Amino acid sequence: MLDVLIVFLPLLGAFIAGFLGRAIGDRGAQLVTSGGLVISALLSIVVFADVALGGNARTTELVTWIDSGAFELSWALRVDTLTAVMFCVVTIVSAIVHVYSIGYMAEDKSIPRFMAYLSLFTFFMLMLVSADNFVQMFFGWEGVGLASYLLIGFWYDRPSANAAAMKAFLVNRVGDVGFALGVAGAFVLFGAVQFDLVFGMVEGRMDVVVNIFGIEANALTAICLLLFVGAMGKSAQLGLHTWLPDAMEGPTPVSALIHAATMVTAGVFMLCRLSPMFEFAPVALQVVTYVGAATAFFAATAGLTQNDIKRVIAYSTCSQLGYMFFAIGVSAYSAAMFHLMTHAFFKALLFLGAGSVIHAMHDEQDMRRMGGLYRKIPITYGLMWIGSLALVGFGIPGFIGFAGFYSKDIVLEAAYAAQSAAGDFAFWMGIIAALMTAFYSFRLLFMTFHGEPADRRALEHAHESPPVMIWPLYILAAGAVLAGIAFYGSFVGSGRESFWGDSIFVLNDVIEAAHHVPFWVKAAPMIVTLIGIALAWLFYIKSPALPATVAERLRPLYLFSYNKWYFDELYDRLFVRPAFFIGKGLWKTGDGAIIDGLGPDGVANVTRNLAQRAVRLQSGYLYHYAFAMMIGVVLLITWYMFRTMG
Amino acid sequence: MSTWPLLSLVTFLPLVGAFFILTARGDEETVATSARYVALWTSLITFLLSLFIWFGFERGTAEFQFVERVEWIPSLNIAYHMGVDGISMPFVLLSTLLVPLCVLASWDSVKTRVKEYMIAFLVLETFMVGMFCALDFVAFYIFFEGVLIPMFLIIGVWGGVRRVYAAFKFFLYTLAGSVLMLLAMLTLYFITGTTDIPTLIYEAEIPRNVQLWLWLAFFAAFAVKVPMWPVHTWLPDAHVEAPTAGSVILAGVLLKMGAYGFLRFSVPMLPEASAYFTPLVFTLSVVAIIYTSLVALVQNDMKKLIAYSSVAHMGYVTAGIFTATQQGVEGAIFQMLSHGVVSAALFLCVGVVYDRLHTREIDAYGGLASNMPRYALVFMVFMLASVGLPGTSGFVGEFLVIMGSFQISTWLGLLVASGMVLGAAYMLLLYRRVIFGVITRENVRRMLDLGWREKTVFAPLILLALIFGIYPMPVLDVMSASVENLINNYQLALGEQPAPNLLAQLLPQSWGGAL
């Protein structure tokens, strides 16, 4: 019952705010949606205690959804530890973002619509994480995509926002094709789409070889890879990441909730949920490792040179998701979930902090026009420090640290402990990315808050955000500081087996090995982080002229990073423009000249000529009809006579 | 109730209404008003009557129900034979639902020859419903062809500027097809000596080489109606020139006649030929999905864009039917029903703005979200249903078809699924260009949001699009027994054992497969 309330309260809130927005007013819409989410969050904590700590995993069936032959499934809420963790992450961050939005969006003209979208998103996300079958997961999956589309394009009078919204939807759809085909494949292989049924059969069918797309391949591996394509789309992994930076066109609270803490982690969640399948598909896991590691590296390089404060954080999100994926790739699912949880806190904090900066600067997002802000908005400044320290994983190895310190280290240690080529690749990519993470995080801090103010007048008008925006940040800050130390034991420490129960399945417990890696492995992330921070200090505090010089010297590299490896340009040339070009060609030439020209128009011309020449007796179309029918009958009778006689 | 000839009542009641309209006397305005009211009430009562079919229909059996049989021409063994099964029954409901909505949607927008217009729609309804109920192919042929006449008139008389060209093209295409179908039907009759559809389905044994020719002849007729690529070019023109309500019926019901023909004739009566030609159908379907989606992407005319999207969506249907899997066929039928609701609604959406600004140019609009928020919401729902977002009716059909296709061939699955991306591309682009952005034109700024009559028309369609997405079971329940029966017979005829469960049938040789 509690599960049902948690999931459907946000939907109720969305409906009330969306349809009765005019009746209840802005304030009413804010109260209803935020209130619903706060209750949902409190209930989630209760459920978390019951399910994760008490071990009461359960599934609530609501109603049959689709029943077509063997393809049968229900709407159901499956709540185990994995889901309970996601419930807490999603509802808590969502509740915080709801409250924060009251302040951030105060001057917007469509507040009820915004609040309704936020709550609707939360509903879809909760449906996604509580699905007990592939199709309901797909429902949530596409639902959050829709909410993301609506929220990115929330300011629909901005062309750039509309373009970004479309791009997000379409790139995600590419991934979703993979997801859909993966589900189809699972259905063919297992004859079912419910997780329990499928998981029970995996081991028996792990060796089935099939012909897929003309290649003889292991069926399970193929299915896992198809599903992973879906995860890549939603979680912005290399190749399908292009929508995430553009998604920053949406209001900042949206970026915090959807494009940092929750929706983009759906791919990570999905792979953890499907651990009983992926564990038996080692090749698929290797691919996940490589893609994750490559993304962690790529996004970090792109983050180095961006000037839009939100885009820096967006690339950082992309990069951190890469960490989560390679953790999964080496079977450290619990480490991935741990990083997902801590990341939700500190990344939401960073985004909302950035929102506070943007708010203070009157909608300015370019860091080059900021600087020296720390005196004007000291609370935001402090909170951003906390968020950044958590992100770079600051701490003293073997002793204590911020949330990201615990989770990022266990991820890297697991990669090292995997003792495989993929694991090593991931480990080193992760170390290099950690260096860059430290650099761009402190570059952001220094450019925004320190140095000479670029615009004195803007600085004069800068003001600290109202309490309704600041108080939610305190909760996130507490999470960013404490979530690591508080949950280390149960997520990845000695209590992990009883904590996760059956919700995560592993063949080889890499986490255990991760606890026994050499000391230099544990110390390496911290060392490179300190180097990164020092570099940032050198570049942006000590000698501010240095960045320009370096950019000049290494111009090709700088441009490559600044233009995000030219992915957008490539896709534009490869897909977007050809689609329109071919479409036009098919329309004018295919339909117009060839089909119509040879078909109806041609025939019409011929018949018109014939008719004019041969017959002037009748006019009108009925005649054509009768004439053709008569020819037909004649032909038929002739043919029939030949048949019977011959 | 069961003794009533319910199907005949539903079929011919609209004709009675048309007769009343015909007898109306008085000055033009009075006649127009009474024509509107008579048409509305007649179609509403017809719809209510058809609900008895829905509720009285026994689920879980593939038998034809509500059967009526009267000898018609005994010497030739031709009868007036009506009945519905799980495949045809939902389409009867779809037809009876859409007609009253069409009457409402034309209430103000049609100003000339209202009397004839309403008569045309009621006659059209009789033909449509009759076509889905007919179990004797003489009656079937009459209804099937009869539909053309009022539709031809609706486009030709109340259409746009190029209406004559469009009507002519429409007629030429469908005519070419139906002549061949007539031949095929006569041949069937000469071979088997019966025109009774159930007898032909269950008892007729037709030699394989004859099947191939008959199949092609039927295919010519049905492919044009669907329409399948490359015989689809009449559809964009017909839609563009047709009045709104004409487009609604065209997209909502008429396009389903071809696919229904495949399900009623080609697959059950000519199974060997169907199996033989399956790769052809798959190829044409995939081409339709990809080709017309790309063409839709570059359209500047709203109606043309939606017309092309219809061709793409019907590509799913034809692919699904010929997978001959439970999921594929059910998905295809569901997709037809969903498309009947959604594309009809999309044409109504175009009608709403067309009534206000009298242009279908996409670029003439933009920014409607700010002055027509309700319209934006309605359009959004149907746009999403069209792209097959889960939770809308479009998803269920599309997803089931993908499931069915993937079982037959992974390539087919992939190519069909590519429509998910392309379909989203053109619909989102359309929505963005019409609804989002800033209003730049004064006449657009003055446009008013939905009126109460428009809301009344959209309400049932929105409900259906959402309910059938969230809880499609009522519809799937109705069709499942008939579809199962269809597939089993098909497999039997091909000399395969009907698979007791899917797994045994599918592992693992079925991957790869056809294409």
Short mmCIF file of N, CA and C in Angstrom, two decimals, chain B residues 247-338:
data_model
loop_
_atom_site.label_atom_id
_atom_site.label_comp_id
_atom_site.label_asym_id
_atom_site.label_seq_id
_atom_site.Cartn_x
_atom_site.Cartn_y
_atom_site.Cartn_z
N SER B 247 -11.40 13.38 -44.28
CA SER B 247 -10.10 12.84 -43.91
C SER B 247 -10.22 11.92 -42.71
N VAL B 248 -11.08 12.30 -41.77
CA VAL B 248 -11.24 11.49 -40.56
C VAL B 248 -11.70 10.09 -40.93
N ILE B 249 -12.71 10.00 -41.78
CA ILE B 249 -13.22 8.68 -42.16
C ILE B 249 -12.22 7.95 -43.03
N LEU B 250 -11.59 8.70 -43.92
CA LEU B 250 -10.60 8.10 -44.81
C LEU B 250 -9.50 7.44 -43.99
N ALA B 251 -8.92 8.21 -43.07
CA ALA B 251 -7.82 7.68 -42.27
C ALA B 251 -8.33 6.69 -41.23
N GLY B 252 -9.48 7.02 -40.67
CA GLY B 252 -9.97 6.23 -39.55
C GLY B 252 -10.48 4.86 -39.96
N VAL B 253 -11.22 4.79 -41.04
CA VAL B 253 -11.87 3.53 -41.39
C VAL B 253 -11.44 3.01 -42.76
N LEU B 254 -11.43 3.88 -43.75
CA LEU B 254 -11.21 3.36 -45.10
C LEU B 254 -9.85 2.70 -45.28
N LEU B 255 -8.84 3.24 -44.61
CA LEU B 255 -7.52 2.63 -44.73
C LEU B 255 -7.49 1.23 -44.14
N LYS B 256 -8.43 0.97 -43.23
CA LYS B 256 -8.42 -0.35 -42.58
C LYS B 256 -9.05 -1.41 -43.46
N MET B 257 -9.77 -0.99 -44.50
CA MET B 257 -10.46 -1.97 -45.32
C MET B 257 -9.48 -2.90 -46.02
N GLY B 258 -8.35 -2.36 -46.47
CA GLY B 258 -7.37 -3.18 -47.15
C GLY B 258 -6.78 -4.23 -46.22
N ALA B 259 -6.35 -3.77 -45.05
CA ALA B 259 -5.74 -4.70 -44.10
C ALA B 259 -6.77 -5.72 -43.64
N TYR B 260 -8.00 -5.27 -43.47
CA TYR B 260 -9.06 -6.21 -43.11
C TYR B 260 -9.24 -7.26 -44.20
N GLY B 261 -9.12 -6.83 -45.43
CA GLY B 261 -9.20 -7.77 -46.54
C GLY B 261 -8.11 -8.84 -46.47
N PHE B 262 -6.89 -8.40 -46.12
CA PHE B 262 -5.81 -9.39 -45.95
C PHE B 262 -6.20 -10.43 -44.90
N LEU B 263 -6.78 -9.93 -43.80
CA LEU B 263 -7.09 -10.83 -42.69
C LEU B 263 -8.27 -11.74 -43.01
N ARG B 264 -9.19 -11.25 -43.83
CA ARG B 264 -10.40 -12.01 -44.10
C ARG B 264 -10.25 -12.91 -45.31
N PHE B 265 -9.51 -12.46 -46.31
CA PHE B 265 -9.40 -13.22 -47.55
C PHE B 265 -8.02 -13.83 -47.73
N SER B 266 -7.01 -12.97 -47.89
CA SER B 266 -5.70 -13.46 -48.32
C SER B 266 -5.15 -14.53 -47.39
N VAL B 267 -5.03 -14.19 -46.11
CA VAL B 267 -4.36 -15.12 -45.20
C VAL B 267 -5.17 -16.40 -44.98
N PRO B 268 -6.45 -16.33 -44.61
CA PRO B 268 -7.15 -17.59 -44.34
C PRO B 268 -7.51 -18.39 -45.59
N MET B 269 -7.85 -17.72 -46.69
CA MET B 269 -8.31 -18.48 -47.86
C MET B 269 -7.17 -18.93 -48.74
N LEU B 270 -6.09 -18.15 -48.74
CA LEU B 270 -4.98 -18.45 -49.64
C LEU B 270 -3.68 -18.57 -48.85
N PRO B 271 -3.64 -19.50 -47.89
CA PRO B 271 -2.49 -19.54 -46.98
C PRO B 271 -1.17 -19.82 -47.69
N GLU B 272 -1.20 -20.74 -48.64
CA GLU B 272 0.07 -21.08 -49.29
C GLU B 272 0.62 -19.90 -50.07
N ALA B 273 -0.28 -19.21 -50.77
CA ALA B 273 0.16 -18.03 -51.51
C ALA B 273 0.63 -16.95 -50.55
N SER B 274 -0.06 -16.80 -49.41
CA SER B 274 0.35 -15.79 -48.44
C SER B 274 1.75 -16.07 -47.94
N ALA B 275 2.01 -17.35 -47.65
CA ALA B 275 3.35 -17.70 -47.18
C ALA B 275 4.37 -17.41 -48.27
N TYR B 276 3.97 -17.71 -49.52
CA TYR B 276 4.90 -17.51 -50.63
C TYR B 276 5.24 -16.03 -50.81
N PHE B 277 4.24 -15.18 -50.66
CA PHE B 277 4.45 -13.76 -50.93
C PHE B 277 4.86 -12.97 -49.69
N THR B 278 4.98 -13.65 -48.54
CA THR B 278 5.32 -12.92 -47.32
C THR B 278 6.56 -12.02 -47.46
N PRO B 279 7.65 -12.52 -48.06
CA PRO B 279 8.81 -11.62 -48.20
C PRO B 279 8.48 -10.35 -48.97
N LEU B 280 7.63 -10.47 -49.98
CA LEU B 280 7.24 -9.28 -50.74
C LEU B 280 6.54 -8.28 -49.83
N VAL B 281 5.59 -8.80 -49.04
CA VAL B 281 4.85 -7.90 -48.15
C VAL B 281 5.79 -7.24 -47.15
N PHE B 282 6.70 -8.03 -46.60
CA PHE B 282 7.65 -7.46 -45.64
C PHE B 282 8.47 -6.35 -46.28
N THR B 283 8.94 -6.63 -47.50
CA THR B 283 9.75 -5.62 -48.18
C THR B 283 8.97 -4.34 -48.38
N LEU B 284 7.76 -4.48 -48.91
CA LEU B 284 6.96 -3.28 -49.17
C LEU B 284 6.64 -2.55 -47.86
N SER B 285 6.38 -3.33 -46.81
CA SER B 285 6.04 -2.69 -45.53
C SER B 285 7.21 -1.89 -44.99
N VAL B 286 8.39 -2.50 -45.05
CA VAL B 286 9.57 -1.81 -44.52
C VAL B 286 9.86 -0.57 -45.35
N VAL B 287 9.76 -0.71 -46.67
CA VAL B 287 9.96 0.46 -47.52
C VAL B 287 8.95 1.54 -47.15
N ALA B 288 7.70 1.13 -46.94
CA ALA B 288 6.68 2.11 -46.58
C ALA B 288 7.06 2.84 -45.30
N ILE B 289 7.50 2.07 -44.30
CA ILE B 289 7.80 2.70 -43.01
C ILE B 289 8.92 3.72 -43.16
N ILE B 290 9.99 3.33 -43.83
CA ILE B 290 11.16 4.20 -43.88
C ILE B 290 10.98 5.31 -44.92
N TYR B 291 10.55 4.92 -46.09
CA TYR B 291 10.39 5.86 -47.21
C TYR B 291 9.38 6.97 -46.86
N THR B 292 8.20 6.57 -46.45
CA THR B 292 7.19 7.61 -46.23
C THR B 292 7.49 8.43 -44.98
N SER B 293 8.21 7.84 -44.01
CA SER B 293 8.60 8.64 -42.86
C SER B 293 9.54 9.75 -43.29
N LEU B 294 10.48 9.40 -44.16
CA LEU B 294 11.42 10.43 -44.64
C LEU B 294 10.68 11.49 -45.44
N VAL B 295 9.73 11.04 -46.24
CA VAL B 295 8.97 12.01 -47.03
C VAL B 295 8.15 12.90 -46.10
N ALA B 296 7.60 12.31 -45.06
CA ALA B 296 6.80 13.10 -44.12
C ALA B 296 7.63 14.20 -43.48
N LEU B 297 8.91 13.89 -43.31
CA LEU B 297 9.81 14.83 -42.64
C LEU B 297 9.91 16.17 -43.38
N VAL B 298 9.75 16.15 -44.69
CA VAL B 298 9.99 17.38 -45.45
C VAL B 298 8.70 18.05 -45.92
N GLN B 299 7.56 17.62 -45.41
CA GLN B 299 6.31 18.22 -45.87
C GLN B 299 6.07 19.59 -45.24
N ASN B 300 5.40 20.45 -46.00
CA ASN B 300 5.04 21.76 -45.48
C ASN B 300 3.54 21.87 -45.24
N ASP B 301 2.82 20.84 -45.66
CA ASP B 301 1.37 20.85 -45.54
C ASP B 301 1.02 19.88 -44.41
N MET B 302 0.31 20.38 -43.41
CA MET B 302 0.03 19.55 -42.23
C MET B 302 -0.68 18.26 -42.61
N LYS B 303 -1.66 18.37 -43.47
CA LYS B 303 -2.44 17.18 -43.80
C LYS B 303 -1.61 16.18 -44.57
N LYS B 304 -0.76 16.70 -45.43
CA LYS B 304 0.08 15.80 -46.21
C LYS B 304 1.01 15.04 -45.29
N LEU B 305 1.54 15.76 -44.32
CA LEU B 305 2.46 15.11 -43.37
C LEU B 305 1.76 13.96 -42.65
N ILE B 306 0.55 14.24 -42.17
CA ILE B 306 -0.16 13.20 -41.42
C ILE B 306 -0.57 12.06 -42.36
N ALA B 307 -0.88 12.42 -43.61
CA ALA B 307 -1.23 11.38 -44.57
C ALA B 307 -0.05 10.44 -44.80
N TYR B 308 1.13 11.03 -44.97
CA TYR B 308 2.30 10.18 -45.15
C TYR B 308 2.57 9.35 -43.91
N SER B 309 2.34 9.94 -42.75
CA SER B 309 2.56 9.17 -41.53
C SER B 309 1.60 7.99 -41.47
N SER B 310 0.40 8.17 -42.04
CA SER B 310 -0.54 7.05 -42.08
C SER B 310 0.01 5.90 -42.89
N VAL B 311 0.63 6.22 -44.01
CA VAL B 311 1.20 5.16 -44.83
C VAL B 311 2.24 4.40 -44.03
N ALA B 312 3.07 5.15 -43.31
CA ALA B 312 4.11 4.50 -42.50
C ALA B 312 3.48 3.62 -41.43
N HIS B 313 2.44 4.14 -40.79
CA HIS B 313 1.81 3.36 -39.74
C HIS B 313 1.13 2.11 -40.29
N MET B 314 0.58 2.23 -41.47
CA MET B 314 -0.04 1.04 -42.05
C MET B 314 1.03 0.04 -42.47
N GLY B 315 2.26 0.50 -42.66
CA GLY B 315 3.36 -0.42 -42.90
C GLY B 315 3.54 -1.38 -41.73
N TYR B 316 3.40 -0.85 -40.52
CA TYR B 316 3.42 -1.72 -39.35
C TYR B 316 2.34 -2.78 -39.45
N VAL B 317 1.17 -2.34 -39.87
CA VAL B 317 0.02 -3.25 -39.90
C VAL B 317 0.27 -4.40 -40.86
N THR B 318 0.69 -4.07 -42.09
CA THR B 318 0.87 -5.15 -43.06
C THR B 318 2.01 -6.07 -42.63
N ALA B 319 3.07 -5.49 -42.09
CA ALA B 319 4.16 -6.35 -41.61
C ALA B 319 3.65 -7.27 -40.51
N GLY B 320 2.89 -6.71 -39.59
CA GLY B 320 2.39 -7.49 -38.46
C GLY B 320 1.50 -8.64 -38.90
N ILE B 321 0.61 -8.37 -39.84
CA ILE B 321 -0.32 -9.41 -40.28
C ILE B 321 0.44 -10.59 -40.85
N PHE B 322 1.45 -10.31 -41.66
CA PHE B 322 2.11 -11.41 -42.35
C PHE B 322 3.21 -12.08 -41.53
N THR B 323 3.46 -11.58 -40.31
CA THR B 323 4.34 -12.38 -39.46
C THR B 323 3.62 -13.65 -39.04
N ALA B 324 2.27 -13.61 -39.08
CA ALA B 324 1.47 -14.77 -38.68
C ALA B 324 1.86 -15.27 -37.30
N THR B 325 2.19 -14.33 -36.42
CA THR B 325 2.38 -14.68 -35.01
C THR B 325 1.26 -14.01 -34.22
N GLN B 326 0.98 -14.57 -33.04
CA GLN B 326 -0.07 -14.00 -32.22
C GLN B 326 0.18 -12.51 -31.95
N GLN B 327 1.43 -12.20 -31.58
CA GLN B 327 1.74 -10.81 -31.25
C GLN B 327 1.67 -9.93 -32.50
N GLY B 328 2.20 -10.44 -33.61
CA GLY B 328 2.22 -9.64 -34.82
C GLY B 328 0.83 -9.30 -35.30
N VAL B 329 -0.06 -10.31 -35.34
CA VAL B 329 -1.40 -10.07 -35.88
C VAL B 329 -2.22 -9.23 -34.90
N GLU B 330 -2.15 -9.58 -33.63
CA GLU B 330 -2.90 -8.76 -32.66
C GLU B 330 -2.38 -7.33 -32.66
N GLY B 331 -1.05 -7.22 -32.76
CA GLY B 331 -0.47 -5.89 -32.82
C GLY B 331 -0.97 -5.13 -34.03
N ALA B 332 -1.05 -5.82 -35.16
CA ALA B 332 -1.51 -5.17 -36.39
C ALA B 332 -2.95 -4.69 -36.23
N ILE B 333 -3.81 -5.55 -35.68
CA ILE B 333 -5.20 -5.15 -35.52
C ILE B 333 -5.30 -4.00 -34.52
N PHE B 334 -4.53 -4.13 -33.45
CA PHE B 334 -4.57 -3.05 -32.45
C PHE B 334 -4.06 -1.75 -33.05
N GLN B 335 -3.03 -1.87 -33.84
CA GLN B 335 -2.48 -0.68 -34.49
C GLN B 335 -3.51 -0.04 -35.41
N MET B 336 -4.28 -0.87 -36.10
CA MET B 336 -5.32 -0.33 -36.98
C MET B 336 -6.35 0.45 -36.16
N LEU B 337 -6.78 -0.16 -35.04
CA LEU B 337 -7.78 0.52 -34.23
C LEU B 337 -7.21 1.81 -33.65
N SER B 338 -6.00 1.69 -33.15
CA SER B 338 -5.37 2.86 -32.55
C SER B 338 -5.19 3.95 -33.60
#
